[in-house]
PDB file of C-alpha atoms in Angstrom:
ATOM      1  CA  UNK A   1      25.415  40.975 -55.694  1.00  0.00           C
ATOM      2  CA  UNK A   2      23.069  41.515 -53.061  1.00  0.00           C
ATOM      3  CA  UNK A   3      23.068  40.133 -49.294  1.00  0.00           C
ATOM      4  CA  UNK A   4      20.101  39.205 -47.608  1.00  0.00           C
ATOM      5  CA  UNK A   5      20.177  39.493 -43.921  1.00  0.00           C
ATOM      6  CA  UNK A   6      18.215  36.220 -41.975  1.00  0.00           C
ATOM      7  CA  UNK A   7      16.760  37.668 -38.819  1.00  0.00           C
ATOM      8  CA  UNK A   8      16.290  34.795 -35.922  1.00  0.00           C
ATOM      9  CA  UNK A   9      13.567  35.071 -33.622  1.00  0.00           C
ATOM     10  CA  UNK A  10      15.795  34.744 -30.570  1.00  0.00           C
ATOM     11  CA  UNK A  11      18.016  37.618 -31.312  1.00  0.00           C
ATOM     12  CA  UNK A  12      17.599  41.189 -30.005  1.00  0.00           C
ATOM     13  CA  UNK A  13      15.421  43.308 -31.800  1.00  0.00           C
ATOM     14  CA  UNK A  14      15.745  47.045 -30.805  1.00  0.00           C
ATOM     15  CA  UNK A  15      15.074  46.767 -26.988  1.00  0.00           C
ATOM     16  CA  UNK A  16      12.715  43.730 -27.085  1.00  0.00           C
ATOM     17  CA  UNK A  17      13.827  40.135 -26.967  1.00  0.00           C
ATOM     18  CA  UNK A  18      11.452  37.819 -28.772  1.00  0.00           C
ATOM     19  CA  UNK A  19       9.699  35.183 -26.524  1.00  0.00           C
ATOM     20  CA  UNK A  20      10.886  31.491 -26.286  1.00  0.00           C
ATOM     21  CA  UNK A  21       7.933  29.234 -25.743  1.00  0.00           C
ATOM     22  CA  UNK A  22       9.234  26.286 -23.710  1.00  0.00           C
ATOM     23  CA  UNK A  23       7.665  22.800 -23.911  1.00  0.00           C
ATOM     24  CA  UNK A  24       5.347  21.524 -21.191  1.00  0.00           C
ATOM     25  CA  UNK A  25       4.668  18.322 -20.234  1.00  0.00           C
ATOM     26  CA  UNK A  26       1.357  17.094 -18.563  1.00  0.00           C
ATOM     27  CA  UNK A  27       1.896  15.385 -15.349  1.00  0.00           C
ATOM     28  CA  UNK A  28       1.635  11.637 -14.838  1.00  0.00           C
ATOM     29  CA  UNK A  29      -1.928  10.618 -13.945  1.00  0.00           C
ATOM     30  CA  UNK A  30      -1.733   9.298 -10.038  1.00  0.00           C
ATOM     31  CA  UNK A  31      -3.874   6.250 -11.628  1.00  0.00           C
ATOM     32  CA  UNK A  32      -1.043   5.400 -14.031  1.00  0.00           C
ATOM     33  CA  UNK A  33       1.214   5.665 -11.085  1.00  0.00           C
ATOM     34  CA  UNK A  34      -1.059   3.288  -8.836  1.00  0.00           C
ATOM     35  CA  UNK A  35      -1.247   1.187 -12.010  1.00  0.00           C
ATOM     36  CA  UNK A  36       2.456   0.952 -12.030  1.00  0.00           C
ATOM     37  CA  UNK A  37       2.911   0.091  -8.603  1.00  0.00           C
ATOM     38  CA  UNK A  38       0.507  -2.906  -8.743  1.00  0.00           C
ATOM     39  CA  UNK A  39       2.297  -4.388 -11.327  1.00  0.00           C
ATOM     40  CA  UNK A  40       5.585  -3.848  -9.358  1.00  0.00           C
ATOM     41  CA  UNK A  41       3.783  -5.619  -6.432  1.00  0.00           C
ATOM     42  CA  UNK A  42       2.835  -8.908  -8.610  1.00  0.00           C
ATOM     43  CA  UNK A  43       5.785  -8.839 -10.699  1.00  0.00           C
ATOM     44  CA  UNK A  44       8.716  -9.722  -8.474  1.00  0.00           C
ATOM     45  CA  UNK A  45       9.354 -13.204  -7.340  1.00  0.00           C
ATOM     46  CA  UNK A  46       8.892 -12.470  -3.580  1.00  0.00           C
ATOM     47  CA  UNK A  47       5.627 -10.468  -4.142  1.00  0.00           C
ATOM     48  CA  UNK A  48       4.194 -13.035  -6.251  1.00  0.00           C
ATOM     49  CA  UNK A  49       5.090 -16.074  -3.701  1.00  0.00           C
ATOM     50  CA  UNK A  50       3.900 -13.788  -0.609  1.00  0.00           C
ATOM     51  CA  UNK A  51       0.437 -13.257  -2.288  1.00  0.00           C
ATOM     52  CA  UNK A  52       0.124 -16.757  -3.158  1.00  0.00           C
ATOM     53  CA  UNK A  53       1.250 -17.852   0.296  1.00  0.00           C
ATOM     54  CA  UNK A  54      -1.955 -15.785   1.548  1.00  0.00           C
ATOM     55  CA  UNK A  55      -4.444 -18.085  -0.509  1.00  0.00           C
ATOM     56  CA  UNK A  56      -2.055 -21.082   0.587  1.00  0.00           C
ATOM     57  CA  UNK A  57      -2.222 -20.061   4.555  1.00  0.00           C
ATOM     58  CA  UNK A  58      -5.915 -19.531   4.303  1.00  0.00           C
ATOM     59  CA  UNK A  59      -6.834 -22.886   2.742  1.00  0.00           C
ATOM     60  CA  UNK A  60      -4.403 -24.491   5.255  1.00  0.00           C
ATOM     61  CA  UNK A  61      -5.956 -22.778   8.207  1.00  0.00           C
ATOM     62  CA  UNK A  62      -9.408 -23.717   6.995  1.00  0.00           C
ATOM     63  CA  UNK A  63      -8.334 -27.470   6.770  1.00  0.00           C
ATOM     64  CA  UNK A  64      -6.900 -27.301  10.029  1.00  0.00           C
ATOM     65  CA  UNK A  65     -10.227 -26.315  11.555  1.00  0.00           C
ATOM     66  CA  UNK A  66     -12.089 -29.036   9.555  1.00  0.00           C
ATOM     67  CA  UNK A  67      -9.703 -31.651  10.788  1.00  0.00           C
ATOM     68  CA  UNK A  68      -8.586 -30.848  14.125  1.00  0.00           C
ATOM     69  CA  UNK A  69     -11.349 -28.447  15.674  1.00  0.00           C
ATOM     70  CA  UNK A  70     -14.064 -30.295  17.915  1.00  0.00           C
ATOM     71  CA  UNK A  71     -17.727 -30.376  16.282  1.00  0.00           C
ATOM     72  CA  UNK A  72     -18.813 -27.665  18.574  1.00  0.00           C
ATOM     73  CA  UNK A  73     -16.109 -25.060  17.004  1.00  0.00           C
ATOM     74  CA  UNK A  74     -17.043 -26.014  13.388  1.00  0.00           C
ATOM     75  CA  UNK A  75     -18.345 -22.583  13.164  1.00  0.00           C
ATOM     76  CA  UNK A  76     -17.726 -19.617  11.046  1.00  0.00           C
ATOM     77  CA  UNK A  77     -16.035 -17.681  13.771  1.00  0.00           C
ATOM     78  CA  UNK A  78     -13.587 -20.065  14.146  1.00  0.00           C
ATOM     79  CA  UNK A  79     -12.657 -20.115  10.317  1.00  0.00           C
ATOM     80  CA  UNK A  80     -12.481 -16.657  10.306  1.00  0.00           C
ATOM     81  CA  UNK A  81      -9.957 -16.065  13.366  1.00  0.00           C
ATOM     82  CA  UNK A  82      -7.933 -19.158  11.932  1.00  0.00           C
ATOM     83  CA  UNK A  83      -7.573 -17.481   8.606  1.00  0.00           C
ATOM     84  CA  UNK A  84      -7.034 -14.149  10.028  1.00  0.00           C
ATOM     85  CA  UNK A  85      -3.823 -15.024  11.928  1.00  0.00           C
ATOM     86  CA  UNK A  86      -1.490 -15.639   8.860  1.00  0.00           C
ATOM     87  CA  UNK A  87      -2.899 -12.835   7.231  1.00  0.00           C
ATOM     88  CA  UNK A  88      -1.700 -10.569  10.190  1.00  0.00           C
ATOM     89  CA  UNK A  89       1.772 -11.820   9.486  1.00  0.00           C
ATOM     90  CA  UNK A  90       1.706 -11.912   5.849  1.00  0.00           C
ATOM     91  CA  UNK A  91       0.152  -8.783   4.459  1.00  0.00           C
ATOM     92  CA  UNK A  92       2.484  -6.482   6.449  1.00  0.00           C
ATOM     93  CA  UNK A  93       5.391  -8.188   4.727  1.00  0.00           C
ATOM     94  CA  UNK A  94       3.818  -7.399   1.376  1.00  0.00           C
ATOM     95  CA  UNK A  95       3.593  -3.648   2.442  1.00  0.00           C
ATOM     96  CA  UNK A  96       7.016  -3.613   3.764  1.00  0.00           C
ATOM     97  CA  UNK A  97       8.266  -5.092   0.453  1.00  0.00           C
ATOM     98  CA  UNK A  98       6.351  -2.656  -1.658  1.00  0.00           C
ATOM     99  CA  UNK A  99       8.517   0.183  -0.224  1.00  0.00           C
ATOM    100  CA  UNK A 100      12.015  -1.277   0.573  1.00  0.00           C
ATOM    101  CA  UNK A 101      12.094  -2.851  -3.020  1.00  0.00           C
ATOM    102  CA  UNK A 102      13.024   0.656  -4.378  1.00  0.00           C
ATOM    103  CA  UNK A 103      16.497   0.635  -2.364  1.00  0.00           C
ATOM    104  CA  UNK A 104      16.838  -3.110  -2.091  1.00  0.00           C
ATOM    105  CA  UNK A 105      16.745  -3.400  -5.998  1.00  0.00           C
ATOM    106  CA  UNK A 106      17.899  -0.027  -6.481  1.00  0.00           C
ATOM    107  CA  UNK A 107      14.841   0.894  -8.593  1.00  0.00           C
ATOM    108  CA  UNK A 108      14.418   4.028  -6.716  1.00  0.00           C
ATOM    109  CA  UNK A 109      16.330   5.852  -8.972  1.00  0.00           C
ATOM    110  CA  UNK A 110      14.303   5.315 -11.947  1.00  0.00           C
ATOM    111  CA  UNK A 111      10.970   5.813  -9.941  1.00  0.00           C
ATOM    112  CA  UNK A 112      11.984   8.902  -8.403  1.00  0.00           C
ATOM    113  CA  UNK A 113      13.005  10.185 -11.724  1.00  0.00           C
ATOM    114  CA  UNK A 114      10.197   9.689 -13.482  1.00  0.00           C
ATOM    115  CA  UNK A 115       7.963  10.687 -10.639  1.00  0.00           C
ATOM    116  CA  UNK A 116       9.842  13.345  -8.824  1.00  0.00           C
ATOM    117  CA  UNK A 117       7.337  13.670  -6.338  1.00  0.00           C
ATOM    118  CA  UNK A 118       7.873  11.128  -4.032  1.00  0.00           C
ATOM    119  CA  UNK A 119       5.019  11.644  -1.996  1.00  0.00           C
ATOM    120  CA  UNK A 120       2.832  10.679  -4.777  1.00  0.00           C
ATOM    121  CA  UNK A 121       4.693   7.213  -5.156  1.00  0.00           C
ATOM    122  CA  UNK A 122       4.247   6.534  -1.511  1.00  0.00           C
ATOM    123  CA  UNK A 123       0.808   7.328  -1.418  1.00  0.00           C
ATOM    124  CA  UNK A 124       0.395   5.003  -4.682  1.00  0.00           C
ATOM    125  CA  UNK A 125       2.140   2.450  -2.753  1.00  0.00           C
ATOM    126  CA  UNK A 126      -0.005   2.665   0.020  1.00  0.00           C
ATOM    127  CA  UNK A 127      -3.133   2.486  -1.971  1.00  0.00           C
ATOM    128  CA  UNK A 128      -2.072  -0.449  -3.462  1.00  0.00           C
ATOM    129  CA  UNK A 129      -0.911  -2.264  -0.192  1.00  0.00           C
ATOM    130  CA  UNK A 130      -4.335  -1.299   1.213  1.00  0.00           C
ATOM    131  CA  UNK A 131      -6.150  -2.772  -1.736  1.00  0.00           C
ATOM    132  CA  UNK A 132      -4.292  -5.769  -1.735  1.00  0.00           C
ATOM    133  CA  UNK A 133      -4.956  -6.220   1.842  1.00  0.00           C
ATOM    134  CA  UNK A 134      -8.894  -5.907   1.623  1.00  0.00           C
ATOM    135  CA  UNK A 135      -8.979  -8.285  -1.247  1.00  0.00           C
ATOM    136  CA  UNK A 136      -6.859 -10.734   0.317  1.00  0.00           C
ATOM    137  CA  UNK A 137      -8.831 -10.686   3.365  1.00  0.00           C
ATOM    138  CA  UNK A 138     -12.257 -10.862   1.385  1.00  0.00           C
ATOM    139  CA  UNK A 139     -10.608 -13.806  -0.637  1.00  0.00           C
ATOM    140  CA  UNK A 140      -9.485 -15.293   2.835  1.00  0.00           C
ATOM    141  CA  UNK A 141     -12.978 -15.116   4.202  1.00  0.00           C
ATOM    142  CA  UNK A 142     -14.513 -16.561   1.057  1.00  0.00           C
ATOM    143  CA  UNK A 143     -12.108 -19.496   1.587  1.00  0.00           C
ATOM    144  CA  UNK A 144     -13.444 -19.624   5.351  1.00  0.00           C
ATOM    145  CA  UNK A 145     -17.001 -19.660   4.383  1.00  0.00           C
ATOM    146  CA  UNK A 146     -16.727 -22.565   1.813  1.00  0.00           C
ATOM    147  CA  UNK A 147     -14.697 -24.684   4.876  1.00  0.00           C
ATOM    148  CA  UNK A 148     -17.887 -23.891   7.192  1.00  0.00           C
ATOM    149  CA  UNK A 149     -20.211 -25.245   4.342  1.00  0.00           C
ATOM    150  CA  UNK A 150     -17.710 -28.381   3.883  1.00  0.00           C
ATOM    151  CA  UNK A 151     -17.395 -28.781   7.706  1.00  0.00           C
ATOM    152  CA  UNK A 152     -21.063 -28.767   8.398  1.00  0.00           C
ATOM    153  CA  UNK A 153     -21.274 -31.359   5.227  1.00  0.00           C
ATOM    154  CA  UNK A 154     -18.929 -33.563   6.790  1.00  0.00           C
ATOM    155  CA  UNK A 155     -20.350 -33.358  10.145  1.00  0.00           C
ATOM    156  CA  UNK A 156     -23.622 -33.849   8.971  1.00  0.00           C
ATOM    157  CA  UNK A 157     -25.123 -30.556  10.817  1.00  0.00           C
ATOM    158  CA  UNK A 158     -26.195 -27.305   9.584  1.00  0.00           C
ATOM    159  CA  UNK A 159     -23.476 -24.696   8.786  1.00  0.00           C
ATOM    160  CA  UNK A 160     -23.346 -21.647  11.776  1.00  0.00           C
ATOM    161  CA  UNK A 161     -22.673 -18.416  10.569  1.00  0.00           C
ATOM    162  CA  UNK A 162     -22.002 -16.576  14.307  1.00  0.00           C
ATOM    163  CA  UNK A 163     -20.287 -13.623  12.853  1.00  0.00           C
ATOM    164  CA  UNK A 164     -21.983 -10.733  11.440  1.00  0.00           C
ATOM    165  CA  UNK A 165     -20.989  -8.347   8.543  1.00  0.00           C
ATOM    166  CA  UNK A 166     -19.792  -5.702  11.153  1.00  0.00           C
ATOM    167  CA  UNK A 167     -17.584  -8.146  12.637  1.00  0.00           C
ATOM    168  CA  UNK A 168     -15.944  -9.354   9.644  1.00  0.00           C
ATOM    169  CA  UNK A 169     -15.542  -5.540   8.779  1.00  0.00           C
ATOM    170  CA  UNK A 170     -13.747  -4.853  12.055  1.00  0.00           C
ATOM    171  CA  UNK A 171     -11.420  -7.772  11.583  1.00  0.00           C
ATOM    172  CA  UNK A 172     -10.524  -6.574   7.875  1.00  0.00           C
ATOM    173  CA  UNK A 173      -9.770  -3.201   9.564  1.00  0.00           C
ATOM    174  CA  UNK A 174      -7.629  -4.488  12.139  1.00  0.00           C
ATOM    175  CA  UNK A 175      -5.277  -6.581   9.300  1.00  0.00           C
ATOM    176  CA  UNK A 176      -5.304  -3.235   7.231  1.00  0.00           C
ATOM    177  CA  UNK A 177      -3.733  -1.495  10.495  1.00  0.00           C
ATOM    178  CA  UNK A 178      -1.328  -4.190  10.737  1.00  0.00           C
ATOM    179  CA  UNK A 179      -0.315  -3.828   7.228  1.00  0.00           C
ATOM    180  CA  UNK A 180      -0.033  -0.050   7.511  1.00  0.00           C
ATOM    181  CA  UNK A 181       2.296  -0.526  10.587  1.00  0.00           C
ATOM    182  CA  UNK A 182       4.350  -2.683   7.970  1.00  0.00           C
ATOM    183  CA  UNK A 183       4.144  -0.022   5.627  1.00  0.00           C
ATOM    184  CA  UNK A 184       5.207   2.510   8.019  1.00  0.00           C
ATOM    185  CA  UNK A 185       8.194   0.386   9.152  1.00  0.00           C
ATOM    186  CA  UNK A 186       9.209   0.109   5.372  1.00  0.00           C
ATOM    187  CA  UNK A 187       9.021   3.909   5.074  1.00  0.00           C
ATOM    188  CA  UNK A 188      11.223   4.665   8.087  1.00  0.00           C
ATOM    189  CA  UNK A 189      13.854   2.128   7.761  1.00  0.00           C
ATOM    190  CA  UNK A 190      13.722   1.239   3.740  1.00  0.00           C
ATOM    191  CA  UNK A 191      15.501  -1.889   4.303  1.00  0.00           C
ATOM    192  CA  UNK A 192      13.865  -5.275   3.866  1.00  0.00           C
ATOM    193  CA  UNK A 193      15.731  -7.178   6.680  1.00  0.00           C
ATOM    194  CA  UNK A 194      15.524  -4.140   8.993  1.00  0.00           C
ATOM    195  CA  UNK A 195      11.780  -3.675   8.829  1.00  0.00           C
ATOM    196  CA  UNK A 196      10.477  -7.227   8.857  1.00  0.00           C
ATOM    197  CA  UNK A 197      12.737  -7.610  12.112  1.00  0.00           C
ATOM    198  CA  UNK A 198      11.092  -4.658  13.581  1.00  0.00           C
ATOM    199  CA  UNK A 199       7.703  -5.862  12.659  1.00  0.00           C
ATOM    200  CA  UNK A 200       8.556  -9.200  14.359  1.00  0.00           C
ATOM    201  CA  UNK A 201       9.476  -7.286  17.349  1.00  0.00           C
ATOM    202  CA  UNK A 202       6.393  -5.236  17.312  1.00  0.00           C
ATOM    203  CA  UNK A 203       4.322  -8.494  16.669  1.00  0.00           C
ATOM    204  CA  UNK A 204       5.987 -10.690  19.493  1.00  0.00           C
ATOM    205  CA  UNK A 205       8.182  -9.097  21.632  1.00  0.00           C
ATOM    206  CA  UNK A 206       6.169  -5.872  22.571  1.00  0.00           C
ATOM    207  CA  UNK A 207       2.944  -7.444  23.341  1.00  0.00           C
ATOM    208  CA  UNK A 208       4.849  -9.856  25.911  1.00  0.00           C
ATOM    209  CA  UNK A 209       6.501  -7.044  27.646  1.00  0.00           C
ATOM    210  CA  UNK A 210       3.724  -4.769  27.637  1.00  0.00           C
ATOM    211  CA  UNK A 211       1.560  -7.364  29.252  1.00  0.00           C
ATOM    212  CA  UNK A 212       4.092  -8.193  32.183  1.00  0.00           C
ATOM    213  CA  UNK A 213       4.091  -4.687  32.606  1.00  0.00           C
ATOM    214  CA  UNK A 214       0.385  -4.216  32.439  1.00  0.00           C
ATOM    215  CA  UNK A 215       0.287  -7.395  35.317  1.00  0.00           C
ATOM    216  CA  UNK A 216       2.645  -6.123  37.698  1.00  0.00           C
ATOM    217  CA  UNK A 217       2.065  -2.293  37.189  1.00  0.00           C
ATOM    218  CA  UNK A 218      -1.529  -1.216  37.746  1.00  0.00           C
ATOM    219  CA  UNK A 219      -0.524   2.451  36.627  1.00  0.00           C
ATOM    220  CA  UNK A 220       0.451   0.805  33.129  1.00  0.00           C
ATOM    221  CA  UNK A 221      -2.971  -1.369  33.260  1.00  0.00           C
ATOM    222  CA  UNK A 222      -4.970   1.797  33.281  1.00  0.00           C
ATOM    223  CA  UNK A 223      -3.090   3.457  30.666  1.00  0.00           C
ATOM    224  CA  UNK A 224      -2.239   0.436  28.339  1.00  0.00           C
ATOM    225  CA  UNK A 225      -5.177   0.896  25.885  1.00  0.00           C
ATOM    226  CA  UNK A 226      -3.745   4.249  25.239  1.00  0.00           C
ATOM    227  CA  UNK A 227      -0.373   3.590  24.476  1.00  0.00           C
ATOM    228  CA  UNK A 228      -0.256  -0.142  23.108  1.00  0.00           C
ATOM    229  CA  UNK A 229      -1.475  -0.158  19.468  1.00  0.00           C
ATOM    230  CA  UNK A 230      -1.401  -3.590  19.062  1.00  0.00           C
ATOM    231  CA  UNK A 231      -3.554  -4.076  22.078  1.00  0.00           C
ATOM    232  CA  UNK A 232      -5.971  -1.758  21.221  1.00  0.00           C
ATOM    233  CA  UNK A 233      -6.407  -2.840  17.428  1.00  0.00           C
ATOM    234  CA  UNK A 234      -6.864  -6.570  18.794  1.00  0.00           C
ATOM    235  CA  UNK A 235      -9.941  -5.644  20.104  1.00  0.00           C
ATOM    236  CA  UNK A 236     -11.167  -5.153  16.620  1.00  0.00           C
ATOM    237  CA  UNK A 237     -11.098  -9.185  16.348  1.00  0.00           C
ATOM    238  CA  UNK A 238     -13.628  -9.607  19.108  1.00  0.00           C
ATOM    239  CA  UNK A 239     -15.993  -6.733  17.678  1.00  0.00           C
ATOM    240  CA  UNK A 240     -18.358  -4.638  19.483  1.00  0.00           C
ATOM    241  CA  UNK A 241     -16.077  -2.151  20.486  1.00  0.00           C
ATOM    242  CA  UNK A 242     -17.168   1.099  22.650  1.00  0.00           C
ATOM    243  CA  UNK A 243     -16.520   4.601  22.727  1.00  0.00           C
ATOM    244  CA  UNK A 244     -13.647   4.190  24.862  1.00  0.00           C
ATOM    245  CA  UNK A 245     -12.076   1.394  22.672  1.00  0.00           C
ATOM    246  CA  UNK A 246     -12.157   3.588  19.882  1.00  0.00           C
ATOM    247  CA  UNK A 247     -10.828   6.037  21.766  1.00  0.00           C
ATOM    248  CA  UNK A 248      -8.062   3.843  22.916  1.00  0.00           C
ATOM    249  CA  UNK A 249      -7.378   2.828  19.054  1.00  0.00           C
ATOM    250  CA  UNK A 250      -7.148   6.384  17.713  1.00  0.00           C
ATOM    251  CA  UNK A 251      -4.820   7.945  20.246  1.00  0.00           C
ATOM    252  CA  UNK A 252      -2.419   5.089  20.285  1.00  0.00           C
ATOM    253  CA  UNK A 253      -2.801   4.874  16.451  1.00  0.00           C
ATOM    254  CA  UNK A 254      -1.613   8.302  16.084  1.00  0.00           C
ATOM    255  CA  UNK A 255       1.234   7.637  18.381  1.00  0.00           C
ATOM    256  CA  UNK A 256       2.526   4.293  16.657  1.00  0.00           C
ATOM    257  CA  UNK A 257       0.940   4.817  12.995  1.00  0.00           C
ATOM    258  CA  UNK A 258       0.331   8.619  12.063  1.00  0.00           C
ATOM    259  CA  UNK A 259       3.264  10.447  13.682  1.00  0.00           C
ATOM    260  CA  UNK A 260       5.968   7.898  12.574  1.00  0.00           C
ATOM    261  CA  UNK A 261       4.630   7.541   8.903  1.00  0.00           C
ATOM    262  CA  UNK A 262       4.734  11.351   8.877  1.00  0.00           C
ATOM    263  CA  UNK A 263       8.370  11.392   9.894  1.00  0.00           C
ATOM    264  CA  UNK A 264       9.125   8.550   7.497  1.00  0.00           C
ATOM    265  CA  UNK A 265       7.774  10.321   4.501  1.00  0.00           C
ATOM    266  CA  UNK A 266       9.924  13.579   5.436  1.00  0.00           C
ATOM    267  CA  UNK A 267      12.833  11.092   5.606  1.00  0.00           C
ATOM    268  CA  UNK A 268      12.142  10.048   2.053  1.00  0.00           C
ATOM    269  CA  UNK A 269      11.513  12.869   0.624  1.00  0.00           C
ATOM    270  CA  UNK A 270      15.038  13.828   1.662  1.00  0.00           C
ATOM    271  CA  UNK A 271      16.780  10.802   1.471  1.00  0.00           C
ATOM    272  CA  UNK A 272      19.712  10.297  -1.285  1.00  0.00           C
ATOM    273  CA  UNK A 273      18.637   7.337  -3.516  1.00  0.00           C
ATOM    274  CA  UNK A 274      21.945   5.400  -4.814  1.00  0.00           C
TER     275      UNK A 274
END
């Protein structure tokens, strides 16, 4: 009986080792990461009610202007300002929860296993948060426009459209910047209660402190626009910004937004996910 020798490709033949081909996998497309993050924003109960609360708040603000504002204030600018205030409070919370949910709900272990490059995940979250903010503001402005038409019909006057497209665009920009501040705090702290508390301090306490400092210290009044990001971004609600106003917004945004977000991204990339 003769014996046969089976030669395996992986064994050494002479002085050469056969090449082993390792499987390759295509990276997950960024569009799919964005789609997943968008679905996660709407799937959670808190996210759903926050987004629903934006529409409810815009409706309540519009109705309040119709009921309580005098006839002379029944103009579209009044509706836009009334709608913009609740947006400035709710949209940053949506951005905060989009980031901190990975740690508070312990889904980060799965997310960062499927997409090891954490920077791509954070970028997708930022894209979704900004898109939600812009769409929410457009929806709120549409509700305000309906309120302006309804208020004019009730009062028997012609509707007054006293806000230009440029002014409405700067209002949207102001709310998006506030949303990004919330996003930055979420990236830095990675805790929902901590980030929301920090944003409340940023929104309510810091303007009071900086306002008192500017009122009693002339040197700070001269430089407030360069160091107070909220003061600079609030000018967007008034429209017609000059070159100096845009410079204030850029420099203070670099200090309060760009640098902290960069530090936060570096921390997230090295943080241990439990």
